[in-house]
PDB file of C-alpha atoms in Angstrom:
ATOM      1  CA  MET A   1      -8.072  29.307  13.178  1.00 50.00           C
ATOM      2  CA  THR A   2      -4.860  27.914  11.676  1.00 62.00           C
ATOM      3  CA  LYS A   3      -5.163  27.000   8.011  1.00 79.00           C
ATOM      4  CA  LEU A   4      -4.498  23.320   7.368  1.00 89.00           C
ATOM      5  CA  SER A   5      -1.699  22.259   5.056  1.00 94.00           C
ATOM      6  CA  PRO A   6      -3.120  20.946   1.772  1.00 97.00           C
ATOM      7  CA  ILE A   7      -1.261  17.616   2.007  1.00 98.00           C
ATOM      8  CA  ALA A   8      -1.278  15.306   5.018  1.00 98.00           C
ATOM      9  CA  LEU A   9       1.205  12.440   5.229  1.00 98.00           C
ATOM     10  CA  GLY A  10       0.508   9.406   7.385  1.00 98.00           C
ATOM     11  CA  LEU A  11       3.383   7.340   8.771  1.00 97.00           C
ATOM     12  CA  VAL A  12       2.765   4.265  10.925  1.00 95.00           C
ATOM     13  CA  THR A  13       5.950   3.045  12.631  1.00 94.00           C
ATOM     14  CA  TRP A  14       7.086   0.123  14.716  1.00 91.00           C
ATOM     15  CA  ASN A  15      10.785  -0.474  15.397  1.00 91.00           C
ATOM     16  CA  GLY A  16      11.814   1.180  12.151  1.00 92.00           C
ATOM     17  CA  GLU A  17      15.049   2.825  13.275  1.00 95.00           C
ATOM     18  CA  ARG A  18      17.207   1.264  10.563  1.00 94.00           C
ATOM     19  CA  PHE A  19      15.949   3.370   7.640  1.00 96.00           C
ATOM     20  CA  LEU A  20      13.868   6.000   9.444  1.00 97.00           C
ATOM     21  CA  ARG A  21      16.436   8.822   9.288  1.00 97.00           C
ATOM     22  CA  GLU A  22      16.745   8.411   5.504  1.00 97.00           C
ATOM     23  CA  LEU A  23      12.966   8.548   5.145  1.00 97.00           C
ATOM     24  CA  MET A  24      12.660  11.627   7.375  1.00 98.00           C
ATOM     25  CA  GLU A  25      15.354  13.446   5.405  1.00 97.00           C
ATOM     26  CA  CYS A  26      13.515  12.663   2.159  1.00 97.00           C
ATOM     27  CA  ILE A  27      10.260  14.053   3.517  1.00 98.00           C
ATOM     28  CA  THR A  28      11.418  17.119   5.448  1.00 97.00           C
ATOM     29  CA  THR A  29      13.506  18.356   2.513  1.00 97.00           C
ATOM     30  CA  GLN A  30      10.753  18.042  -0.106  1.00 98.00           C
ATOM     31  CA  SER A  31      10.615  20.987  -2.536  1.00 98.00           C
ATOM     32  CA  PHE A  32       6.899  21.300  -1.705  1.00 97.00           C
ATOM     33  CA  SER A  33       6.854  22.359   1.929  1.00 96.00           C
ATOM     34  CA  ALA A  34       3.136  22.855   2.647  1.00 97.00           C
ATOM     35  CA  PHE A  35       2.484  19.478   4.231  1.00 97.00           C
ATOM     36  CA  LYS A  36       1.852  17.995   7.668  1.00 98.00           C
ATOM     37  CA  LEU A  37       3.431  14.696   8.677  1.00 98.00           C
ATOM     38  CA  TYR A  38       1.451  12.699  11.216  1.00 98.00           C
ATOM     39  CA  VAL A  39       3.301   9.801  12.815  1.00 97.00           C
ATOM     40  CA  LEU A  40       1.510   7.067  14.754  1.00 96.00           C
ATOM     41  CA  ASP A  41       4.051   4.918  16.569  1.00 95.00           C
ATOM     42  CA  ASN A  42       2.876   1.413  17.355  1.00 91.00           C
ATOM     43  CA  GLN A  43       4.804   1.336  20.671  1.00 91.00           C
ATOM     44  CA  SER A  44       8.341   0.895  19.319  1.00 92.00           C
ATOM     45  CA  THR A  45      11.036  -0.511  21.609  1.00 92.00           C
ATOM     46  CA  ASP A  46      14.101   0.558  19.596  1.00 94.00           C
ATOM     47  CA  LYS A  47      15.389   4.083  18.812  1.00 96.00           C
ATOM     48  CA  THR A  48      12.431   4.970  16.573  1.00 96.00           C
ATOM     49  CA  LEU A  49      10.883   7.437  19.043  1.00 96.00           C
ATOM     50  CA  SER A  50      14.225   9.119  19.664  1.00 97.00           C
ATOM     51  CA  ILE A  51      14.678   9.714  15.929  1.00 97.00           C
ATOM     52  CA  LEU A  52      11.129  10.970  15.535  1.00 97.00           C
ATOM     53  CA  GLY A  53      11.509  13.226  18.559  1.00 97.00           C
ATOM     54  CA  TYR A  54      14.546  14.878  16.979  1.00 98.00           C
ATOM     55  CA  TYR A  55      12.662  15.772  13.795  1.00 98.00           C
ATOM     56  CA  ALA A  56       9.541  16.872  15.675  1.00 98.00           C
ATOM     57  CA  ALA A  57      11.698  19.252  17.733  1.00 98.00           C
ATOM     58  CA  ILE A  58      13.281  20.954  14.712  1.00 97.00           C
ATOM     59  CA  ASP A  59      10.332  20.825  12.279  1.00 97.00           C
ATOM     60  CA  GLU A  60       6.845  21.956  13.315  1.00 96.00           C
ATOM     61  CA  ARG A  61       5.337  20.060  10.390  1.00 97.00           C
ATOM     62  CA  VAL A  62       6.168  16.753  12.137  1.00 98.00           C
ATOM     63  CA  GLU A  63       3.646  15.598  14.721  1.00 97.00           C
ATOM     64  CA  VAL A  64       4.329  12.367  16.640  1.00 97.00           C
ATOM     65  CA  HIS A  65       1.715  10.316  18.493  1.00 96.00           C
ATOM     66  CA  ILE A  66       2.275   7.108  20.442  1.00 93.00           C
ATOM     67  CA  ASP A  67      -0.581   4.694  19.950  1.00 89.00           C
ATOM     68  CA  THR A  68      -2.517   3.501  22.976  1.00 84.00           C
ATOM     69  CA  CYS A  69      -2.071  -0.146  22.022  1.00 81.00           C
ATOM     70  CA  ARG A  70      -0.238  -2.451  19.625  1.00 80.00           C
ATOM     71  CA  ARG A  71      -2.568  -2.250  16.644  1.00 80.00           C
ATOM     72  CA  GLY A  72      -2.038  -4.297  13.524  1.00 78.00           C
ATOM     73  CA  PHE A  73      -0.894  -2.531  10.353  1.00 81.00           C
ATOM     74  CA  ILE A  74      -4.394  -2.357   8.879  1.00 86.00           C
ATOM     75  CA  GLU A  75      -6.004  -0.967  12.012  1.00 89.00           C
ATOM     76  CA  ALA A  76      -3.207   1.597  12.472  1.00 92.00           C
ATOM     77  CA  GLN A  77      -3.521   2.862   8.881  1.00 92.00           C
ATOM     78  CA  ARG A  78      -7.254   3.318   9.344  1.00 93.00           C
ATOM     79  CA  GLU A  79      -6.714   5.039  12.690  1.00 95.00           C
ATOM     80  CA  ILE A  80      -4.260   7.568  11.286  1.00 96.00           C
ATOM     81  CA  PHE A  81      -6.593   8.352   8.386  1.00 97.00           C
ATOM     82  CA  TYR A  82      -9.691   9.027  10.477  1.00 96.00           C
ATOM     83  CA  ARG A  83      -7.834  10.885  13.256  1.00 96.00           C
ATOM     84  CA  PHE A  84      -5.588  13.089  11.123  1.00 97.00           C
ATOM     85  CA  LEU A  85      -5.511  12.685   7.335  1.00 97.00           C
ATOM     86  CA  LYS A  86      -9.248  12.992   6.733  1.00 97.00           C
ATOM     87  CA  LYS A  87      -9.383  16.712   7.603  1.00 96.00           C
ATOM     88  CA  HIS A  88      -6.920  17.715   4.855  1.00 97.00           C
ATOM     89  CA  GLU A  89      -7.524  18.135   1.120  1.00 97.00           C
ATOM     90  CA  TYR A  90      -4.971  15.555  -0.041  1.00 98.00           C
ATOM     91  CA  CYS A  91      -3.197  12.730   1.725  1.00 98.00           C
ATOM     92  CA  ALA A  92      -0.577  10.027   1.256  1.00 98.00           C
ATOM     93  CA  TYR A  93       0.679   7.022   3.182  1.00 97.00           C
ATOM     94  CA  ILE A  94       4.416   6.631   3.629  1.00 96.00           C
ATOM     95  CA  CYS A  95       6.547   3.868   5.165  1.00 94.00           C
ATOM     96  CA  ASP A  96       9.592   4.203   7.408  1.00 94.00           C
ATOM     97  CA  ASP A  97      11.912   2.335   5.035  1.00 94.00           C
ATOM     98  CA  ASP A  98      11.102   3.867   1.640  1.00 94.00           C
ATOM     99  CA  VAL A  99      12.781   6.673  -0.327  1.00 97.00           C
ATOM    100  CA  TYR A 100      11.275   9.597  -2.251  1.00 97.00           C
ATOM    101  CA  GLU A 101      12.609  11.988  -4.864  1.00 97.00           C
ATOM    102  CA  ASN A 102      12.761  15.637  -3.806  1.00 97.00           C
ATOM    103  CA  ASP A 103       9.879  16.651  -6.102  1.00 97.00           C
ATOM    104  CA  PHE A 104       7.518  13.796  -5.176  1.00 98.00           C
ATOM    105  CA  LEU A 105       4.976  15.967  -3.353  1.00 98.00           C
ATOM    106  CA  ALA A 106       5.359  18.964  -5.665  1.00 98.00           C
ATOM    107  CA  PHE A 107       4.610  16.925  -8.757  1.00 97.00           C
ATOM    108  CA  HIS A 108       1.558  15.126  -7.386  1.00 98.00           C
ATOM    109  CA  TYR A 109       0.164  18.276  -5.781  1.00 97.00           C
ATOM    110  CA  SER A 110       0.337  19.999  -9.173  1.00 97.00           C
ATOM    111  CA  VAL A 111      -1.568  17.126 -10.813  1.00 96.00           C
ATOM    112  CA  LEU A 112      -4.290  16.985  -8.168  1.00 96.00           C
ATOM    113  CA  ASN A 113      -4.674  20.727  -7.757  1.00 94.00           C
ATOM    114  CA  ASN A 114      -5.233  21.330 -11.465  1.00 90.00           C
ATOM    115  CA  SER A 115      -7.658  18.512 -12.270  1.00 90.00           C
ATOM    116  CA  ASN A 116     -10.425  16.310 -10.900  1.00 91.00           C
ATOM    117  CA  ILE A 117      -8.017  13.392 -10.464  1.00 94.00           C
ATOM    118  CA  GLY A 118      -8.688  11.240  -7.415  1.00 95.00           C
ATOM    119  CA  LEU A 119      -5.269   9.593  -7.203  1.00 96.00           C
ATOM    120  CA  SER A 120      -1.897  10.579  -8.658  1.00 97.00           C
ATOM    121  CA  TYR A 121       0.931   8.052  -8.564  1.00 96.00           C
ATOM    122  CA  SER A 122       4.367   7.560 -10.079  1.00 95.00           C
ATOM    123  CA  LYS A 123       6.469   4.824 -11.524  1.00 93.00           C
ATOM    124  CA  HIS A 124       8.504   3.190  -8.777  1.00 94.00           C
ATOM    125  CA  ALA A 125      11.808   1.399  -8.479  1.00 95.00           C
ATOM    126  CA  TYR A 126      13.085  -1.067  -5.908  1.00 95.00           C
ATOM    127  CA  ILE A 127      15.828  -0.272  -3.428  1.00 95.00           C
ATOM    128  CA  THR A 128      17.596  -2.989  -1.470  1.00 93.00           C
ATOM    129  CA  GLU A 129      18.684  -2.893   2.156  1.00 91.00           C
ATOM    130  CA  THR A 130      22.162  -1.930   0.946  1.00 92.00           C
ATOM    131  CA  GLY A 131      20.875   0.889  -1.271  1.00 92.00           C
ATOM    132  CA  SER A 132      21.041  -0.754  -4.714  1.00 94.00           C
ATOM    133  CA  VAL A 133      18.277   0.439  -7.059  1.00 95.00           C
ATOM    134  CA  SER A 134      16.613  -1.713  -9.714  1.00 93.00           C
ATOM    135  CA  ILE A 135      13.659  -1.496 -12.093  1.00 91.00           C
ATOM    136  CA  ASP A 136      11.897  -4.554 -13.490  1.00 85.00           C
ATOM    137  CA  ASP A 137       8.642  -5.435 -15.237  1.00 80.00           C
ATOM    138  CA  ARG A 138       6.610  -5.020 -12.035  1.00 78.00           C
ATOM    139  CA  CYS A 139       7.443  -1.295 -12.080  1.00 81.00           C
ATOM    140  CA  ARG A 140       5.712  -0.496 -15.373  1.00 80.00           C
ATOM    141  CA  ALA A 141       2.413   1.374 -15.667  1.00 80.00           C
ATOM    142  CA  LYS A 142      -0.816  -0.583 -15.618  1.00 85.00           C
ATOM    143  CA  TYR A 143      -3.546   1.843 -14.576  1.00 92.00           C
ATOM    144  CA  ASN A 144      -4.400   5.290 -15.918  1.00 91.00           C
ATOM    145  CA  GLY A 145      -7.452   7.423 -16.634  1.00 89.00           C
ATOM    146  CA  CYS A 146     -10.961   6.314 -15.680  1.00 85.00           C
ATOM    147  CA  SER A 147     -12.244   3.015 -17.049  1.00 80.00           C
ATOM    148  CA  PHE A 148     -13.595  -0.349 -15.928  1.00 78.00           C
ATOM    149  CA  ILE A 149     -10.350  -1.736 -17.376  1.00 84.00           C
ATOM    150  CA  ASN A 150      -8.443  -0.269 -14.397  1.00 88.00           C
ATOM    151  CA  PRO A 151     -10.108  -2.335 -11.630  1.00 86.00           C
ATOM    152  CA  ALA A 152     -10.172  -5.417 -13.871  1.00 83.00           C
ATOM    153  CA  LYS A 153      -6.435  -5.199 -14.553  1.00 87.00           C
ATOM    154  CA  PHE A 154      -5.831  -4.449 -10.896  1.00 89.00           C
ATOM    155  CA  LEU A 155      -7.568  -7.660  -9.824  1.00 85.00           C
ATOM    156  CA  PHE A 156      -5.314  -9.696 -12.074  1.00 84.00           C
ATOM    157  CA  TYR A 157      -1.990  -7.993 -11.417  1.00 85.00           C
ATOM    158  CA  ARG A 158      -2.585  -6.784  -7.831  1.00 82.00           C
ATOM    159  CA  ASN A 159       0.312  -4.433  -8.355  1.00 81.00           C
ATOM    160  CA  CYS A 160      -0.572  -2.122  -5.471  1.00 87.00           C
ATOM    161  CA  ILE A 161       2.890  -0.838  -4.482  1.00 90.00           C
ATOM    162  CA  PRO A 162       3.060   2.306  -6.684  1.00 91.00           C
ATOM    163  CA  VAL A 163      -0.696   2.916  -6.564  1.00 93.00           C
ATOM    164  CA  PHE A 164      -1.080   2.676  -2.792  1.00 94.00           C
ATOM    165  CA  PHE A 165       1.876   5.020  -2.271  1.00 95.00           C
ATOM    166  CA  GLY A 166       0.463   7.757  -4.465  1.00 96.00           C
ATOM    167  CA  VAL A 167      -1.238  10.950  -3.316  1.00 98.00           C
ATOM    168  CA  TYR A 168      -5.019  10.857  -2.875  1.00 98.00           C
ATOM    169  CA  ARG A 169      -7.764  13.457  -3.013  1.00 97.00           C
ATOM    170  CA  VAL A 170      -9.315  12.906   0.416  1.00 97.00           C
ATOM    171  CA  LYS A 171     -12.920  13.386  -0.685  1.00 95.00           C
ATOM    172  CA  ASP A 172     -12.404  10.596  -3.250  1.00 94.00           C
ATOM    173  CA  LEU A 173     -10.709   8.269  -0.792  1.00 95.00           C
ATOM    174  CA  VAL A 174     -13.013   8.722   2.179  1.00 94.00           C
ATOM    175  CA  SER A 175     -15.951   6.819   0.668  1.00 90.00           C
ATOM    176  CA  HIS A 176     -13.692   3.804   0.014  1.00 93.00           C
ATOM    177  CA  MET A 177     -11.945   3.595   3.381  1.00 94.00           C
ATOM    178  CA  SER A 178     -14.601   1.181   4.644  1.00 92.00           C
ATOM    179  CA  ASN A 179     -12.936  -1.348   2.318  1.00 92.00           C
ATOM    180  CA  PHE A 180      -9.496  -0.759   3.845  1.00 93.00           C
ATOM    181  CA  ARG A 181     -10.005  -3.740   6.125  1.00 90.00           C
ATOM    182  CA  ARG A 182      -9.339  -7.394   6.629  1.00 87.00           C
ATOM    183  CA  VAL A 183     -11.141  -9.522   4.077  1.00 89.00           C
ATOM    184  CA  ASP A 184     -11.073 -12.423   6.541  1.00 85.00           C
ATOM    185  CA  LYS A 185      -9.002 -13.708   9.448  1.00 78.00           C
ATOM    186  CA  PHE A 186      -6.009 -14.257   7.146  1.00 71.00           C
ATOM    187  CA  GLY A 187      -5.477 -10.501   6.966  1.00 66.00           C
ATOM    188  CA  TYR A 188      -3.894  -9.586   3.645  1.00 78.00           C
ATOM    189  CA  ASN A 189      -5.111  -7.928   0.404  1.00 86.00           C
ATOM    190  CA  HIS A 190      -6.607  -5.087   2.458  1.00 87.00           C
ATOM    191  CA  GLU A 191      -4.914  -2.396   0.319  1.00 90.00           C
ATOM    192  CA  ASN A 192      -6.061  -4.202  -2.825  1.00 91.00           C
ATOM    193  CA  LEU A 193      -9.665  -4.206  -1.647  1.00 91.00           C
ATOM    194  CA  MET A 194      -9.667  -0.480  -0.943  1.00 93.00           C
ATOM    195  CA  LEU A 195      -7.904   0.369  -4.209  1.00 94.00           C
ATOM    196  CA  PHE A 196     -10.203  -1.891  -6.226  1.00 91.00           C
ATOM    197  CA  SER A 197     -13.160   0.036  -4.825  1.00 90.00           C
ATOM    198  CA  LEU A 198     -11.499   3.409  -5.491  1.00 92.00           C
ATOM    199  CA  MET A 199     -10.714   2.554  -9.098  1.00 90.00           C
ATOM    200  CA  HIS A 200     -14.386   2.126  -9.950  1.00 85.00           C
ATOM    201  CA  ASN A 201     -15.266   5.762  -9.357  1.00 85.00           C
ATOM    202  CA  SER A 202     -12.081   7.843  -9.472  1.00 90.00           C
ATOM    203  CA  LYS A 203      -9.789   9.031 -12.221  1.00 93.00           C
ATOM    204  CA  ILE A 204      -6.178   7.978 -11.843  1.00 95.00           C
ATOM    205  CA  SER A 205      -3.124   9.808 -13.104  1.00 95.00           C
ATOM    206  CA  TYR A 206       0.134   7.971 -13.796  1.00 94.00           C
ATOM    207  CA  ASP A 207       3.553   9.581 -14.132  1.00 93.00           C
ATOM    208  CA  ALA A 208       6.268   7.573 -15.896  1.00 93.00           C
ATOM    209  CA  THR A 209       9.125   9.203 -13.975  1.00 94.00           C
ATOM    210  CA  VAL A 210      10.505   7.261 -11.006  1.00 95.00           C
ATOM    211  CA  ARG A 211       9.730   9.346  -7.917  1.00 96.00           C
ATOM    212  CA  PHE A 212       9.319   6.600  -5.306  1.00 95.00           C
ATOM    213  CA  TYR A 213      11.604   3.738  -4.201  1.00 96.00           C
ATOM    214  CA  TYR A 214      10.162   0.713  -2.436  1.00 95.00           C
ATOM    215  CA  ARG A 215      12.477  -1.032   0.015  1.00 93.00           C
ATOM    216  CA  ILE A 216      13.040  -4.730  -0.664  1.00 89.00           C
ATOM    217  CA  LYS A 217      13.204  -6.682   2.592  1.00 77.00           C
ATOM    218  CA  ASP A 218      12.230 -10.083   3.898  1.00 66.00           C
ATOM    219  CA  ARG A 219       8.579  -9.126   4.436  1.00 55.00           C
ATOM    220  CA  LYS A 220       7.522 -12.608   5.494  1.00 58.00           C
ATOM    221  CA  LYS A 221      10.111 -12.659   8.268  1.00 60.00           C
ATOM    222  CA  GLU A 222       9.129  -9.141   9.324  1.00 55.00           C
ATOM    223  CA  TYR A 223       5.422 -10.005   9.448  1.00 54.00           C
ATOM    224  CA  GLU A 224       6.115 -13.165  11.450  1.00 58.00           C
ATOM    225  CA  GLU A 225       8.073 -11.060  13.967  1.00 56.00           C
ATOM    226  CA  ARG A 226       5.110  -8.724  14.271  1.00 52.00           C
ATOM    227  CA  GLY A 227       2.755 -11.650  14.803  1.00 54.00           C
ATOM    228  CA  TYR A 228       0.844 -11.186  11.535  1.00 51.00           C
ATOM    229  CA  LEU A 229       1.817 -14.539  10.021  1.00 54.00           C
ATOM    230  CA  LYS A 230       2.822 -17.975  11.190  1.00 58.00           C
ATOM    231  CA  ALA A 231       5.136 -20.305   9.288  1.00 57.00           C
ATOM    232  CA  LYS A 232       3.245 -22.857   7.177  1.00 62.00           C
ATOM    233  CA  GLY A 233       4.076 -25.939   5.145  1.00 69.00           C
ATOM    234  CA  VAL A 234       3.524 -25.987   1.376  1.00 69.00           C
ATOM    235  CA  ILE A 235       0.155 -27.805   1.550  1.00 76.00           C
ATOM    236  CA  SER A 236      -1.190 -25.789   4.472  1.00 78.00           C
ATOM    237  CA  GLN A 237      -0.103 -22.598   2.677  1.00 74.00           C
ATOM    238  CA  LEU A 238      -2.025 -23.693  -0.428  1.00 79.00           C
ATOM    239  CA  ILE A 239      -5.185 -24.326   1.617  1.00 82.00           C
ATOM    240  CA  TRP A 240      -4.701 -20.977   3.383  1.00 81.00           C
ATOM    241  CA  ASP A 241      -4.340 -19.137   0.054  1.00 82.00           C
ATOM    242  CA  ILE A 242      -7.342 -20.872  -1.521  1.00 85.00           C
ATOM    243  CA  ARG A 243      -9.616 -19.980   1.368  1.00 87.00           C
ATOM    244  CA  HIS A 244      -8.445 -16.389   1.409  1.00 87.00           C
ATOM    245  CA  ASN A 245      -8.686 -15.873  -2.357  1.00 87.00           C
ATOM    246  CA  ILE A 246     -12.230 -17.238  -2.390  1.00 87.00           C
ATOM    247  CA  ASP A 247     -13.164 -14.735   0.308  1.00 89.00           C
ATOM    248  CA  PHE A 248     -11.352 -11.922  -1.510  1.00 89.00           C
ATOM    249  CA  SER A 249     -13.056 -12.745  -4.821  1.00 87.00           C
ATOM    250  CA  LEU A 250     -16.519 -12.773  -3.260  1.00 86.00           C
ATOM    251  CA  VAL A 251     -15.983  -9.378  -1.641  1.00 88.00           C
ATOM    252  CA  CYS A 252     -14.680  -7.909  -4.914  1.00 87.00           C
ATOM    253  CA  MET A 253     -17.740  -9.213  -6.752  1.00 84.00           C
ATOM    254  CA  SER A 254     -20.001  -7.513  -4.220  1.00 84.00           C
ATOM    255  CA  ILE A 255     -18.105  -4.232  -4.681  1.00 85.00           C
ATOM    256  CA  ALA A 256     -18.312  -4.510  -8.487  1.00 81.00           C
ATOM    257  CA  LYS A 257     -22.088  -4.982  -8.329  1.00 77.00           C
ATOM    258  CA  THR A 258     -22.635  -1.893  -6.196  1.00 73.00           C
ATOM    259  CA  LYS A 259     -20.465   0.461  -8.263  1.00 63.00           C
ATOM    260  CA  ASN A 260     -21.133   2.058 -11.634  1.00 54.00           C
ATOM    261  CA  SER A 261     -21.650  -0.769 -14.114  1.00 51.00           C
ATOM    262  CA  SER A 262     -22.908   0.738 -17.367  1.00 51.00           C
ATOM    263  CA  SER A 263     -22.513  -2.528 -19.253  1.00 48.00           C
ATOM    264  CA  SER A 264     -24.502  -5.670 -18.462  1.00 51.00           C
ATOM    265  CA  THR A 265     -21.406  -7.732 -19.333  1.00 55.00           C
ATOM    266  CA  TYR A 266     -19.290  -5.956 -16.738  1.00 65.00           C
ATOM    267  CA  PRO A 267     -20.005  -8.326 -13.773  1.00 67.00           C
ATOM    268  CA  ALA A 268     -19.305 -11.313 -16.048  1.00 72.00           C
ATOM    269  CA  TYR A 269     -16.036  -9.724 -17.163  1.00 73.00           C
ATOM    270  CA  ILE A 270     -14.993  -9.116 -13.568  1.00 77.00           C
ATOM    271  CA  PHE A 271     -15.920 -12.700 -12.687  1.00 77.00           C
ATOM    272  CA  LEU A 272     -13.659 -14.005 -15.478  1.00 80.00           C
ATOM    273  CA  ILE A 273     -10.752 -11.878 -14.250  1.00 82.00           C
ATOM    274  CA  LEU A 274     -11.335 -13.075 -10.689  1.00 83.00           C
ATOM    275  CA  PHE A 275     -11.337 -16.688 -11.892  1.00 83.00           C
ATOM    276  CA  LEU A 276      -7.990 -16.238 -13.672  1.00 83.00           C
ATOM    277  CA  SER A 277      -6.606 -14.263 -10.750  1.00 84.00           C
ATOM    278  CA  PHE A 278      -7.638 -17.021  -8.338  1.00 83.00           C
ATOM    279  CA  PHE A 279      -5.515 -19.598 -10.156  1.00 81.00           C
ATOM    280  CA  ARG A 280      -2.628 -17.180 -10.496  1.00 81.00           C
ATOM    281  CA  TYR A 281      -2.506 -16.432  -6.779  1.00 80.00           C
ATOM    282  CA  THR A 282      -3.139 -19.967  -5.496  1.00 82.00           C
ATOM    283  CA  PHE A 283      -1.950 -22.825  -7.708  1.00 77.00           C
ATOM    284  CA  TYR A 284       0.728 -20.834  -9.531  1.00 75.00           C
ATOM    285  CA  VAL A 285       2.167 -19.746  -6.178  1.00 72.00           C
ATOM    286  CA  PHE A 286       1.849 -23.307  -4.851  1.00 74.00           C
ATOM    287  CA  VAL A 287       3.821 -24.763  -7.790  1.00 78.00           C
ATOM    288  CA  LYS A 288       6.464 -22.055  -7.478  1.00 73.00           C
ATOM    289  CA  VAL A 289       6.883 -22.631  -3.715  1.00 70.00           C
ATOM    290  CA  ALA A 290       6.966 -26.417  -4.188  1.00 74.00           C
ATOM    291  CA  ILE A 291       9.693 -26.185  -6.858  1.00 77.00           C
ATOM    292  CA  LEU A 292      11.791 -23.855  -4.709  1.00 72.00           C
ATOM    293  CA  ALA A 293      11.394 -26.175  -1.693  1.00 72.00           C
ATOM    294  CA  PHE A 294      12.471 -29.149  -3.840  1.00 71.00           C
ATOM    295  CA  ILE A 295      15.554 -27.294  -5.122  1.00 75.00           C
ATOM    296  CA  LYS A 296      16.443 -26.273  -1.581  1.00 71.00           C
ATOM    297  CA  ARG A 297      16.257 -29.882  -0.351  1.00 74.00           C
ATOM    298  CA  LYS A 298      18.394 -31.120  -3.267  1.00 68.00           C
ATOM    299  CA  ALA A 299      21.009 -28.470  -2.570  1.00 68.00           C
ATOM    300  CA  LYS A 300      21.531 -29.713   0.997  1.00 62.00           C
TER     301      LYS A 300
END
């Protein structure tokens, strides 16, 4: 029986040819070589499969699968976890447009392999479509160790980019994958729900060195092309956000009640954070969008 690589990487693709070669070079040249890359292609129509086929032919660690249907992002991420990632000791999700330092896997493997950490993640930077790199306040550390402060802060900041793209201990992640799902028909915050659940029971390790670069693109346009979102007016967007954030808050409260809550004030504390978070992610966003729309009209 062939021994499994300790780290499994999951890559879901759909028409990602533009940056895919850069991503594949970053991964296949990692200083830590004991990994398996599982690719689940969501029926791409561009040159994505040709690029993947090239790397699969020259590197036995790359395994490409074409999905049987056009799944949404959430469903595809769950599918790749249960079909492939779950059988390994550690796992990570990667995207076809991001960039990684050469020691990304080596560093996080060292952290996980020498501790009882459930998730190891690094400081990130942003990289534009033209390759310019920037670091701003959103890139700073917010979660570390094991404390009820972690999930509470996470609810307020919802800064899931560096955390989601860390490396997980599979046995820690597997019990929280049921929360990697749509909260409601609106279909976002799924990563936040899973991570919020994970943070209640797992220790988290943060590294202040930039080892991961998140690609800045027009995500709204991309999601509309994929059929995930439809264009909305300012008022309809506000109503949409309010309904979703109510649903998200209720689910988070139910998770908080079922996890370890040593203090009787903990649910009340979480409720307060959810209340503040609700206003931040509904009315604050509404005012911001309305001001930008007004400026845009005046500029015409």
